């Protein structure tokens, strides 16, 4: 870099360096998240055939869908602590390969007991992936850049819906009876393959830290490291015991619990809600599920960019949560009109999914070092217990009332509570 306009201190050099990092890391992390989320929630499509084939009730389905998060909860913190010690490259690869194997093995489910066991093991296998990536981003990006980066990474959630909905619907329509397997069994087999392949690629592609990135120049490494070190000096480097005793960490876990209630209400029940409006063809259901998710992908990026540009977090979290709540309520009002119900579900999905990446800019603004590794994992694991409560509760209420409406009201109330709790967080703590 010979000319002064291109010195490491210049904004042009800084922008170019972060663009280089983003193009190197984000596409791979994004693909991994698409694969992981697809394997986590494709049971929502399998439900359209599996319940009839195996004679499961809605409650059995809801419990099986949710029990994933018990295994996830138990192993989340240990997994993230191991990642912090051994590095993201090997640990993320291990997670992806094991969850691909378990997800493919879902074809052997033949009773409620085997359904529960396989979903629990899938949670164990995947534990640590999401908080591990959130932690990994803190090694590369300072707080004022992470909102947008986390949003880009988490577009994997809606994009998995855009891709997975039509794909799952097509597999389940086209593959029944091939080699004696049901359509839902083929779906589990075929959709596990990307996780296995990506897990192998991660071993050779990712670097654990800035210093080990051979694709960065020395000047670029120094720039990145100086920004991370400057931010780390302002964060709480707490012990694990202090982190567990930190009321802010528990508040974050409660806020995240409220938002995850809404997320998995949509993720596990969206195909069922669309079918209830009168759409019966599985491929058409899959195509329709892509609409809310595609809209949410665009909204995530735009709102994440707005939050970073304004360096404002709380309202950028609270407003989408409230919109998600309104969308869920409207979906019950128009539950027999496909067009109006889809409009309401699109609003709900935009609000619910947009809130998630912006939420993670809150705890990562004040946690650092080992406290960040454990704190992020604790918040994620406790929050994801809502992934157990939400589908089980909606399934139980559907069995009791023969409708998903009462479940949607509960999820809407949870989103409102999450928004109010977010606004209770001190502004100076998170607007960085």
CSV table of C-alpha atoms in Angstrom, one decimal:
chain,number,residue,atom,x,y,z
A,1,UNK,CA,0.0,0.0,0.0
A,2,UNK,CA,2.1,2.8,-1.2
A,3,UNK,CA,-0.2,5.8,-1.3
A,4,UNK,CA,-1.4,7.6,1.7
A,5,UNK,CA,-5.1,7.3,0.8
A,6,UNK,CA,-4.7,3.5,1.2
A,7,UNK,CA,-3.0,3.4,4.6
A,8,UNK,CA,-4.3,0.9,7.2
A,9,UNK,CA,-5.7,3.9,9.1
A,10,UNK,CA,-7.8,5.1,6.2
A,11,UNK,CA,-11.6,4.4,6.1
A,12,UNK,CA,-11.2,3.1,2.5
A,13,UNK,CA,-8.7,0.5,3.6
A,14,UNK,CA,-10.8,-0.4,6.6
A,15,UNK,CA,-14.0,-0.8,4.4
A,16,UNK,CA,-12.1,-2.9,1.9
A,17,UNK,CA,-10.6,-5.1,4.6
A,18,UNK,CA,-14.0,-5.8,6.2
A,19,UNK,CA,-15.5,-6.5,2.8
A,20,UNK,CA,-12.8,-9.1,2.2
A,21,UNK,CA,-13.5,-10.8,5.5
A,22,UNK,CA,-17.2,-10.8,4.8
A,23,UNK,CA,-16.9,-12.3,1.4
A,24,UNK,CA,-14.6,-15.0,2.8
A,25,UNK,CA,-16.6,-16.0,5.9
A,26,UNK,CA,-20.2,-15.1,5.5
A,27,UNK,CA,-21.1,-17.2,2.4
A,28,UNK,CA,-19.8,-20.4,4.1
A,29,UNK,CA,-21.4,-19.7,7.5
A,30,UNK,CA,-24.6,-18.8,5.7
A,31,UNK,CA,-24.7,-22.1,3.8
A,32,UNK,CA,-24.0,-24.0,7.0
A,33,UNK,CA,-26.9,-22.3,8.8
A,34,UNK,CA,-29.3,-23.0,5.9
A,35,UNK,CA,-28.4,-26.7,6.1
A,36,UNK,CA,-28.7,-26.8,9.9
A,37,UNK,CA,-32.0,-25.0,10.1
A,38,UNK,CA,-33.5,-27.1,7.3
A,39,UNK,CA,-32.6,-30.3,9.2
A,40,UNK,CA,-34.0,-28.8,12.4
A,41,UNK,CA,-37.4,-27.8,11.1
A,42,UNK,CA,-38.1,-30.1,8.1
A,43,UNK,CA,-40.1,-32.2,10.5
A,44,UNK,CA,-42.8,-29.5,10.0
A,45,UNK,CA,-43.2,-30.8,6.4
A,46,UNK,CA,-42.7,-34.5,7.4
A,47,UNK,CA,-45.7,-34.0,9.6
A,48,UNK,CA,-48.0,-33.6,6.6
A,49,UNK,CA,-47.5,-37.4,5.9
A,50,UNK,CA,-45.8,-38.8,8.9
A,51,UNK,CA,-48.7,-38.3,11.3
A,52,UNK,CA,-51.0,-40.3,9.1
A,53,UNK,CA,-48.4,-43.0,8.3
A,54,UNK,CA,-47.4,-43.5,12.0
A,55,UNK,CA,-50.7,-42.6,13.6
A,56,UNK,CA,-49.3,-39.8,15.7
A,57,UNK,CA,-51.5,-37.3,17.5
A,58,UNK,CA,-50.8,-33.5,17.3
A,59,UNK,CA,-49.5,-33.6,20.8
A,60,UNK,CA,-47.0,-36.4,20.0
A,61,UNK,CA,-45.8,-34.4,17.1
A,62,UNK,CA,-45.5,-31.2,19.2
A,63,UNK,CA,-43.6,-33.0,21.9
A,64,UNK,CA,-41.2,-34.7,19.4
A,65,UNK,CA,-40.6,-31.4,17.5
A,66,UNK,CA,-39.9,-29.7,20.8
A,67,UNK,CA,-37.8,-32.3,22.5
A,68,UNK,CA,-35.0,-31.4,20.2
A,69,UNK,CA,-34.4,-28.4,22.4
A,70,UNK,CA,-33.9,-30.5,25.6
A,71,UNK,CA,-30.8,-32.1,24.1
A,72,UNK,CA,-29.8,-28.8,22.7
A,73,UNK,CA,-30.2,-27.1,26.1
A,74,UNK,CA,-28.2,-29.7,28.0
A,75,UNK,CA,-25.2,-29.6,25.7
A,76,UNK,CA,-25.2,-26.0,24.5
A,77,UNK,CA,-22.8,-24.4,27.1
A,78,UNK,CA,-20.3,-27.3,27.1
A,79,UNK,CA,-20.2,-27.2,23.3
A,80,UNK,CA,-19.6,-23.5,23.1
A,81,UNK,CA,-16.8,-23.7,25.7
A,82,UNK,CA,-15.1,-26.4,23.8
A,83,UNK,CA,-15.4,-24.3,20.6
A,84,UNK,CA,-13.8,-21.4,22.4
A,85,UNK,CA,-10.8,-23.7,23.4
A,86,UNK,CA,-10.3,-25.9,20.3
A,87,UNK,CA,-11.4,-23.4,17.6
A,88,UNK,CA,-14.4,-23.0,15.4
A,89,UNK,CA,-13.1,-24.9,12.4
A,90,UNK,CA,-12.9,-28.4,13.9
A,91,UNK,CA,-15.9,-28.0,16.2
A,92,UNK,CA,-18.3,-26.6,13.7
A,93,UNK,CA,-17.3,-29.4,11.3
A,94,UNK,CA,-17.9,-31.9,14.0
A,95,UNK,CA,-21.3,-30.5,14.8
A,96,UNK,CA,-22.4,-30.5,11.1
A,97,UNK,CA,-21.3,-34.0,10.3
A,98,UNK,CA,-23.0,-35.5,13.4
A,99,UNK,CA,-26.2,-33.7,12.9
A,100,UNK,CA,-26.3,-34.7,9.2
A,101,UNK,CA,-26.0,-38.4,10.3
A,102,UNK,CA,-28.7,-38.1,12.9
A,103,UNK,CA,-31.0,-36.1,10.6
A,104,UNK,CA,-30.7,-38.8,7.9
A,105,UNK,CA,-31.4,-41.5,10.5
A,106,UNK,CA,-34.9,-40.0,11.1
A,107,UNK,CA,-36.1,-42.4,8.4
A,108,UNK,CA,-36.0,-45.1,11.1
A,109,UNK,CA,-38.7,-43.4,13.2
A,110,UNK,CA,-41.6,-45.9,13.6
A,111,UNK,CA,-43.1,-45.0,17.0
A,112,UNK,CA,-43.5,-42.0,19.4
A,113,UNK,CA,-40.5,-43.4,21.4
A,114,UNK,CA,-38.1,-43.5,18.5
A,115,UNK,CA,-39.4,-40.1,17.3
A,116,UNK,CA,-38.6,-38.6,20.7
A,117,UNK,CA,-35.2,-40.3,20.9
A,118,UNK,CA,-34.1,-39.2,17.4
A,119,UNK,CA,-35.2,-35.6,17.9
A,120,UNK,CA,-33.4,-35.5,21.3
A,121,UNK,CA,-30.2,-36.8,19.6
A,122,UNK,CA,-30.5,-34.2,16.8
A,123,UNK,CA,-30.6,-31.5,19.5
A,124,UNK,CA,-27.5,-33.0,21.1
A,125,UNK,CA,-25.7,-33.1,17.8
A,126,UNK,CA,-26.5,-29.5,16.8
A,127,UNK,CA,-25.9,-27.9,20.3
A,128,UNK,CA,-23.3,-25.2,20.0
A,129,UNK,CA,-23.6,-24.4,16.3
A,130,UNK,CA,-25.6,-21.2,16.4
A,131,UNK,CA,-24.0,-19.6,19.5
A,132,UNK,CA,-20.6,-20.8,18.3
A,133,UNK,CA,-21.0,-18.8,15.1
A,134,UNK,CA,-22.3,-15.8,17.0
A,135,UNK,CA,-19.1,-16.1,19.2
A,136,UNK,CA,-17.0,-16.6,16.1
A,137,UNK,CA,-18.2,-13.3,14.6
A,138,UNK,CA,-17.0,-11.5,17.8
A,139,UNK,CA,-13.5,-12.6,16.9
A,140,UNK,CA,-13.7,-10.8,13.6
A,141,UNK,CA,-16.1,-7.9,13.8
A,142,UNK,CA,-16.5,-5.1,16.4
A,143,UNK,CA,-20.0,-4.4,17.8
A,144,UNK,CA,-21.0,-1.6,15.4
A,145,UNK,CA,-20.5,-4.0,12.4
A,146,UNK,CA,-22.0,-7.2,13.9
A,147,UNK,CA,-25.7,-6.2,13.6
A,148,UNK,CA,-25.4,-6.4,9.8
A,149,UNK,CA,-23.1,-9.4,9.8
A,150,UNK,CA,-25.4,-11.3,12.2
A,151,UNK,CA,-28.4,-10.4,10.0
A,152,UNK,CA,-26.6,-11.6,6.9
A,153,UNK,CA,-25.7,-14.9,8.6
A,154,UNK,CA,-29.2,-15.4,10.0
A,155,UNK,CA,-30.8,-14.9,6.6
A,156,UNK,CA,-30.1,-18.6,6.6
A,157,UNK,CA,-33.3,-19.0,8.5
A,158,UNK,CA,-35.7,-17.5,5.9
A,159,UNK,CA,-33.6,-18.8,3.0
A,160,UNK,CA,-33.9,-22.3,4.3
A,161,UNK,CA,-37.6,-21.8,4.2
A,162,UNK,CA,-37.5,-20.4,0.6
A,163,UNK,CA,-35.4,-23.4,-0.5
A,164,UNK,CA,-36.7,-26.0,1.9
A,165,UNK,CA,-40.4,-25.4,1.5
A,166,UNK,CA,-40.7,-26.1,-2.2
A,167,UNK,CA,-37.9,-28.8,-2.0
A,168,UNK,CA,-39.6,-30.7,0.8
A,169,UNK,CA,-43.0,-30.4,-0.8
A,170,UNK,CA,-41.6,-31.7,-4.1
A,171,UNK,CA,-39.7,-34.7,-2.5
A,172,UNK,CA,-42.8,-35.7,-0.5
A,173,UNK,CA,-45.0,-35.5,-3.6
A,174,UNK,CA,-42.6,-37.2,-6.0
A,175,UNK,CA,-40.8,-39.9,-4.0
A,176,UNK,CA,-43.4,-42.0,-2.1
A,177,UNK,CA,-42.8,-45.7,-2.7
A,178,UNK,CA,-39.4,-45.3,-4.3
A,179,UNK,CA,-37.3,-48.3,-3.0
A,180,UNK,CA,-40.1,-48.9,-0.5
A,181,UNK,CA,-39.7,-45.7,1.4
A,182,UNK,CA,-42.3,-43.0,2.2
A,183,UNK,CA,-41.9,-39.5,0.8
A,184,UNK,CA,-41.1,-38.1,4.3
A,185,UNK,CA,-38.3,-40.7,4.7
A,186,UNK,CA,-36.7,-39.6,1.4
A,187,UNK,CA,-37.0,-36.0,2.5
A,188,UNK,CA,-34.9,-36.7,5.6
A,189,UNK,CA,-32.3,-38.6,3.6
A,190,UNK,CA,-31.8,-36.1,0.8
A,191,UNK,CA,-31.9,-33.0,3.0
A,192,UNK,CA,-29.2,-34.5,5.3
A,193,UNK,CA,-26.6,-34.7,2.5
A,194,UNK,CA,-25.7,-30.9,2.4
A,195,UNK,CA,-24.9,-30.9,6.1
A,196,UNK,CA,-22.5,-33.8,5.7
A,197,UNK,CA,-20.7,-32.3,2.7
A,198,UNK,CA,-20.5,-28.8,4.2
A,199,UNK,CA,-19.1,-30.2,7.4
A,200,UNK,CA,-16.2,-31.7,5.5
A,201,UNK,CA,-15.6,-28.5,3.6
A,202,UNK,CA,-15.5,-26.4,6.8
A,203,UNK,CA,-12.4,-28.3,8.0
A,204,UNK,CA,-10.3,-27.0,5.2
A,205,UNK,CA,-12.0,-23.6,4.7
A,206,UNK,CA,-12.4,-21.7,8.0
A,207,UNK,CA,-9.7,-20.2,10.2
A,208,UNK,CA,-10.1,-20.0,13.9
A,209,UNK,CA,-8.7,-16.5,14.4
A,210,UNK,CA,-7.5,-13.4,12.4
A,211,UNK,CA,-3.8,-14.2,12.9
A,212,UNK,CA,-4.2,-17.6,11.2
A,213,UNK,CA,-5.8,-16.2,8.0
A,214,UNK,CA,-3.3,-16.6,5.2
A,215,UNK,CA,-5.6,-14.8,2.9
A,216,UNK,CA,-5.1,-11.5,4.8
A,217,UNK,CA,-2.1,-9.2,4.6
A,218,UNK,CA,-0.2,-8.3,7.7
A,219,UNK,CA,-1.6,-4.7,7.5
A,220,UNK,CA,-5.2,-6.1,7.3
A,221,UNK,CA,-4.6,-8.4,10.2
A,222,UNK,CA,-3.3,-5.6,12.4
A,223,UNK,CA,-6.3,-3.4,11.5
A,224,UNK,CA,-8.8,-6.1,12.4
A,225,UNK,CA,-6.9,-7.1,15.6
A,226,UNK,CA,-6.6,-3.5,16.8
A,227,UNK,CA,-10.4,-3.0,16.5
A,228,UNK,CA,-11.2,-6.2,18.3
A,229,UNK,CA,-8.7,-5.4,21.1
A,230,UNK,CA,-10.0,-1.9,21.5
A,231,UNK,CA,-13.5,-3.2,22.0
A,232,UNK,CA,-12.5,-6.1,24.3
A,233,UNK,CA,-10.9,-3.6,26.7
A,234,UNK,CA,-14.3,-2.1,27.3
A,235,UNK,CA,-16.2,-5.4,27.9
A,236,UNK,CA,-16.8,-7.3,31.1
A,237,UNK,CA,-14.2,-10.1,31.3
A,238,UNK,CA,-16.2,-12.0,34.0
A,239,UNK,CA,-15.6,-15.4,35.5
A,240,UNK,CA,-18.2,-18.1,34.7
A,241,UNK,CA,-19.6,-17.8,38.2
A,242,UNK,CA,-20.1,-14.0,37.8
A,243,UNK,CA,-21.6,-14.5,34.4
A,244,UNK,CA,-24.2,-16.9,35.8
A,245,UNK,CA,-25.0,-14.4,38.6
A,246,UNK,CA,-25.3,-11.5,36.1
A,247,UNK,CA,-29.0,-10.4,36.1
A,248,UNK,CA,-28.5,-8.9,32.6
A,249,UNK,CA,-27.6,-12.3,31.2
A,250,UNK,CA,-30.8,-13.8,32.6
A,251,UNK,CA,-32.9,-10.8,31.3
A,252,UNK,CA,-31.4,-11.5,27.8
A,253,UNK,CA,-32.3,-15.2,28.2
A,254,UNK,CA,-35.9,-14.3,29.1
A,255,UNK,CA,-36.2,-11.8,26.1
A,256,UNK,CA,-34.8,-14.5,23.8
A,257,UNK,CA,-37.2,-17.1,25.2
A,258,UNK,CA,-40.1,-14.8,24.3
A,259,UNK,CA,-38.9,-14.3,20.7
A,260,UNK,CA,-38.1,-18.0,20.1
A,261,UNK,CA,-41.6,-18.9,21.2
A,262,UNK,CA,-42.8,-17.0,18.1
A,263,UNK,CA,-40.1,-18.4,15.8
A,264,UNK,CA,-40.8,-22.1,16.3
A,265,UNK,CA,-44.6,-21.5,16.4
A,266,UNK,CA,-44.1,-20.3,12.8
A,267,UNK,CA,-41.3,-22.8,11.8
A,268,UNK,CA,-43.0,-26.0,13.0
A,269,UNK,CA,-46.6,-25.0,12.2
A,270,UNK,CA,-46.6,-22.8,9.1
A,271,UNK,CA,-47.3,-25.7,6.6
A,272,UNK,CA,-50.1,-26.9,8.9
A,273,UNK,CA,-51.7,-23.4,9.0
A,274,UNK,CA,-51.4,-23.0,5.3
A,275,UNK,CA,-53.1,-26.4,4.8
A,276,UNK,CA,-55.9,-25.4,7.1
A,277,UNK,CA,-56.8,-22.5,4.8
A,278,UNK,CA,-57.7,-25.0,2.1
A,279,UNK,CA,-54.4,-25.8,0.3
A,280,UNK,CA,-54.0,-29.6,0.1
A,281,UNK,CA,-51.2,-30.3,-2.4
A,282,UNK,CA,-47.8,-30.6,-0.6
A,283,UNK,CA,-45.8,-29.0,-3.4
A,284,UNK,CA,-48.2,-26.0,-3.4
A,285,UNK,CA,-47.9,-25.7,0.4
A,286,UNK,CA,-44.1,-25.7,0.0
A,287,UNK,CA,-44.3,-22.9,-2.6
A,288,UNK,CA,-46.5,-20.8,-0.4
A,289,UNK,CA,-44.2,-21.2,2.6
A,290,UNK,CA,-41.4,-19.6,0.5
A,291,UNK,CA,-43.3,-16.3,0.3
A,292,UNK,CA,-43.1,-15.3,4.0
A,293,UNK,CA,-39.5,-16.5,4.3
A,294,UNK,CA,-38.4,-14.6,1.2
A,295,UNK,CA,-40.0,-11.4,2.5
A,296,UNK,CA,-38.3,-11.9,5.8
A,297,UNK,CA,-34.9,-12.3,4.3
A,298,UNK,CA,-35.1,-8.9,2.6
A,299,UNK,CA,-36.4,-7.3,5.8
A,300,UNK,CA,-33.6,-8.8,8.0
A,301,UNK,CA,-30.9,-7.2,5.9
A,302,UNK,CA,-32.6,-3.8,5.6
A,303,UNK,CA,-33.4,-3.5,9.3
A,304,UNK,CA,-30.0,-4.8,10.3
A,305,UNK,CA,-28.3,-2.2,8.2
A,306,UNK,CA,-30.6,0.5,9.7
A,307,UNK,CA,-29.6,-0.6,13.3
A,308,UNK,CA,-25.9,-0.5,12.5
A,309,UNK,CA,-26.1,2.9,10.7
A,310,UNK,CA,-28.1,4.5,13.5
A,311,UNK,CA,-26.3,2.5,16.3
A,312,UNK,CA,-29.7,1.9,17.9
A,313,UNK,CA,-30.7,-1.5,19.0
A,314,UNK,CA,-33.7,-1.6,21.3
A,315,UNK,CA,-36.4,-0.1,19.0
A,316,UNK,CA,-35.0,-2.1,16.1
A,317,UNK,CA,-35.8,-5.2,18.1
A,318,UNK,CA,-39.0,-4.2,19.7
A,319,UNK,CA,-40.9,-2.9,16.7
A,320,UNK,CA,-40.4,-6.1,14.5
A,321,UNK,CA,-41.5,-8.2,17.5
A,322,UNK,CA,-44.8,-6.2,17.8
A,323,UNK,CA,-45.4,-6.5,14.1
A,324,UNK,CA,-44.9,-10.2,14.4
A,325,UNK,CA,-47.5,-10.3,17.1
A,326,UNK,CA,-50.0,-8.4,15.0
A,327,UNK,CA,-49.4,-10.8,12.1
A,328,UNK,CA,-50.0,-13.9,14.2
A,329,UNK,CA,-53.3,-12.5,15.5
A,330,UNK,CA,-54.4,-11.5,12.0
A,331,UNK,CA,-53.6,-15.0,10.8
A,332,UNK,CA,-56.3,-16.3,13.1
A,333,UNK,CA,-58.8,-13.8,12.0
A,334,UNK,CA,-58.4,-14.8,8.3
A,335,UNK,CA,-57.7,-18.5,8.9
A,336,UNK,CA,-60.1,-19.7,6.1
A,337,UNK,CA,-59.0,-17.2,3.5
A,338,UNK,CA,-55.7,-18.3,1.9
A,339,UNK,CA,-54.8,-14.9,0.4
A,340,UNK,CA,-55.4,-12.9,3.6
A,341,UNK,CA,-54.0,-15.6,5.9
A,342,UNK,CA,-50.8,-15.6,3.8
A,343,UNK,CA,-50.5,-11.8,4.0
A,344,UNK,CA,-50.8,-12.0,7.8
A,345,UNK,CA,-48.4,-14.9,8.0
A,346,UNK,CA,-45.9,-13.0,5.9
A,347,UNK,CA,-46.1,-10.0,8.3
A,348,UNK,CA,-45.7,-12.4,11.3
A,349,UNK,CA,-42.7,-14.1,9.7
A,350,UNK,CA,-41.0,-10.8,8.8
A,351,UNK,CA,-41.4,-9.5,12.3
A,352,UNK,CA,-40.4,-12.7,14.1
A,353,UNK,CA,-37.4,-13.6,12.0
A,354,UNK,CA,-36.1,-10.0,11.7
A,355,UNK,CA,-36.0,-9.6,15.5
A,356,UNK,CA,-33.5,-12.5,16.0
A,357,UNK,CA,-30.3,-11.2,14.5
A,358,UNK,CA,-30.9,-7.8,16.1
A,359,UNK,CA,-31.4,-9.4,19.4
A,360,UNK,CA,-27.9,-10.8,19.4
A,361,UNK,CA,-26.4,-7.3,19.1
A,362,UNK,CA,-27.6,-6.7,22.7
A,363,UNK,CA,-25.7,-9.3,24.7
A,364,UNK,CA,-22.6,-9.3,22.5
A,365,UNK,CA,-22.3,-5.5,23.2
A,366,UNK,CA,-21.4,-6.1,26.9
A,367,UNK,CA,-20.0,-9.7,27.1
A,368,UNK,CA,-16.4,-10.5,26.3
A,369,UNK,CA,-13.9,-13.4,26.4
A,370,UNK,CA,-14.8,-16.6,28.2
A,371,UNK,CA,-17.9,-14.8,29.6
A,372,UNK,CA,-19.1,-14.2,26.0
A,373,UNK,CA,-18.6,-17.9,25.1
A,374,UNK,CA,-20.6,-19.1,28.1
A,375,UNK,CA,-23.0,-16.2,28.2
A,376,UNK,CA,-24.0,-16.5,24.6
A,377,UNK,CA,-24.5,-20.2,25.0
A,378,UNK,CA,-26.5,-19.8,28.2
A,379,UNK,CA,-28.8,-17.2,26.6
A,380,UNK,CA,-29.2,-19.3,23.5
A,381,UNK,CA,-29.9,-22.6,25.4
A,382,UNK,CA,-32.3,-21.1,27.9
A,383,UNK,CA,-34.1,-19.1,25.1
A,384,UNK,CA,-34.3,-22.2,23.0
A,385,UNK,CA,-36.2,-24.0,25.7
A,386,UNK,CA,-39.1,-22.1,24.1
A,387,UNK,CA,-38.5,-24.3,21.1
A,388,UNK,CA,-39.7,-27.2,23.3
A,389,UNK,CA,-42.5,-25.2,25.0
A,390,UNK,CA,-43.9,-23.6,21.8
A,391,UNK,CA,-44.6,-26.6,19.5
A,392,UNK,CA,-45.7,-28.8,22.4
A,393,UNK,CA,-48.1,-26.1,23.6
A,394,UNK,CA,-49.5,-25.4,20.1
A,395,UNK,CA,-49.9,-29.1,19.5
A,396,UNK,CA,-51.7,-29.7,22.8
A,397,UNK,CA,-54.0,-26.7,22.2
A,398,UNK,CA,-54.8,-27.9,18.7
A,399,UNK,CA,-55.8,-31.3,20.0
A,400,UNK,CA,-57.9,-29.7,22.7
A,401,UNK,CA,-59.6,-27.1,20.4
A,402,UNK,CA,-59.2,-28.5,16.9
A,403,UNK,CA,-57.6,-25.2,15.9
A,404,UNK,CA,-54.2,-23.5,16.0
A,405,UNK,CA,-55.8,-20.2,16.8
A,406,UNK,CA,-55.4,-20.3,20.6
A,407,UNK,CA,-51.8,-21.3,20.2
A,408,UNK,CA,-51.2,-18.3,17.9
A,409,UNK,CA,-52.6,-16.0,20.6
A,410,UNK,CA,-50.2,-17.3,23.2
A,411,UNK,CA,-47.3,-16.8,20.8
A,412,UNK,CA,-48.4,-13.3,20.0
A,413,UNK,CA,-48.5,-12.4,23.7
A,414,UNK,CA,-45.0,-13.8,24.1
A,415,UNK,CA,-43.7,-11.5,21.4
A,416,UNK,CA,-45.3,-8.4,23.0
A,417,UNK,CA,-43.7,-9.3,26.4
A,418,UNK,CA,-40.3,-9.7,24.6
A,419,UNK,CA,-40.6,-6.3,23.1
A,420,UNK,CA,-41.5,-4.6,26.4
A,421,UNK,CA,-38.5,-6.4,28.1
A,422,UNK,CA,-36.2,-5.2,25.4
A,423,UNK,CA,-37.2,-1.6,25.9
A,424,UNK,CA,-36.4,-2.0,29.6
A,425,UNK,CA,-32.7,-2.6,28.8
A,426,UNK,CA,-30.6,0.5,29.5
A,427,UNK,CA,-29.9,2.3,26.2
A,428,UNK,CA,-26.2,3.1,27.0
A,429,UNK,CA,-25.5,-0.6,27.5
A,430,UNK,CA,-26.4,-1.8,24.0
A,431,UNK,CA,-26.3,1.2,21.6
A,432,UNK,CA,-22.7,1.0,20.5
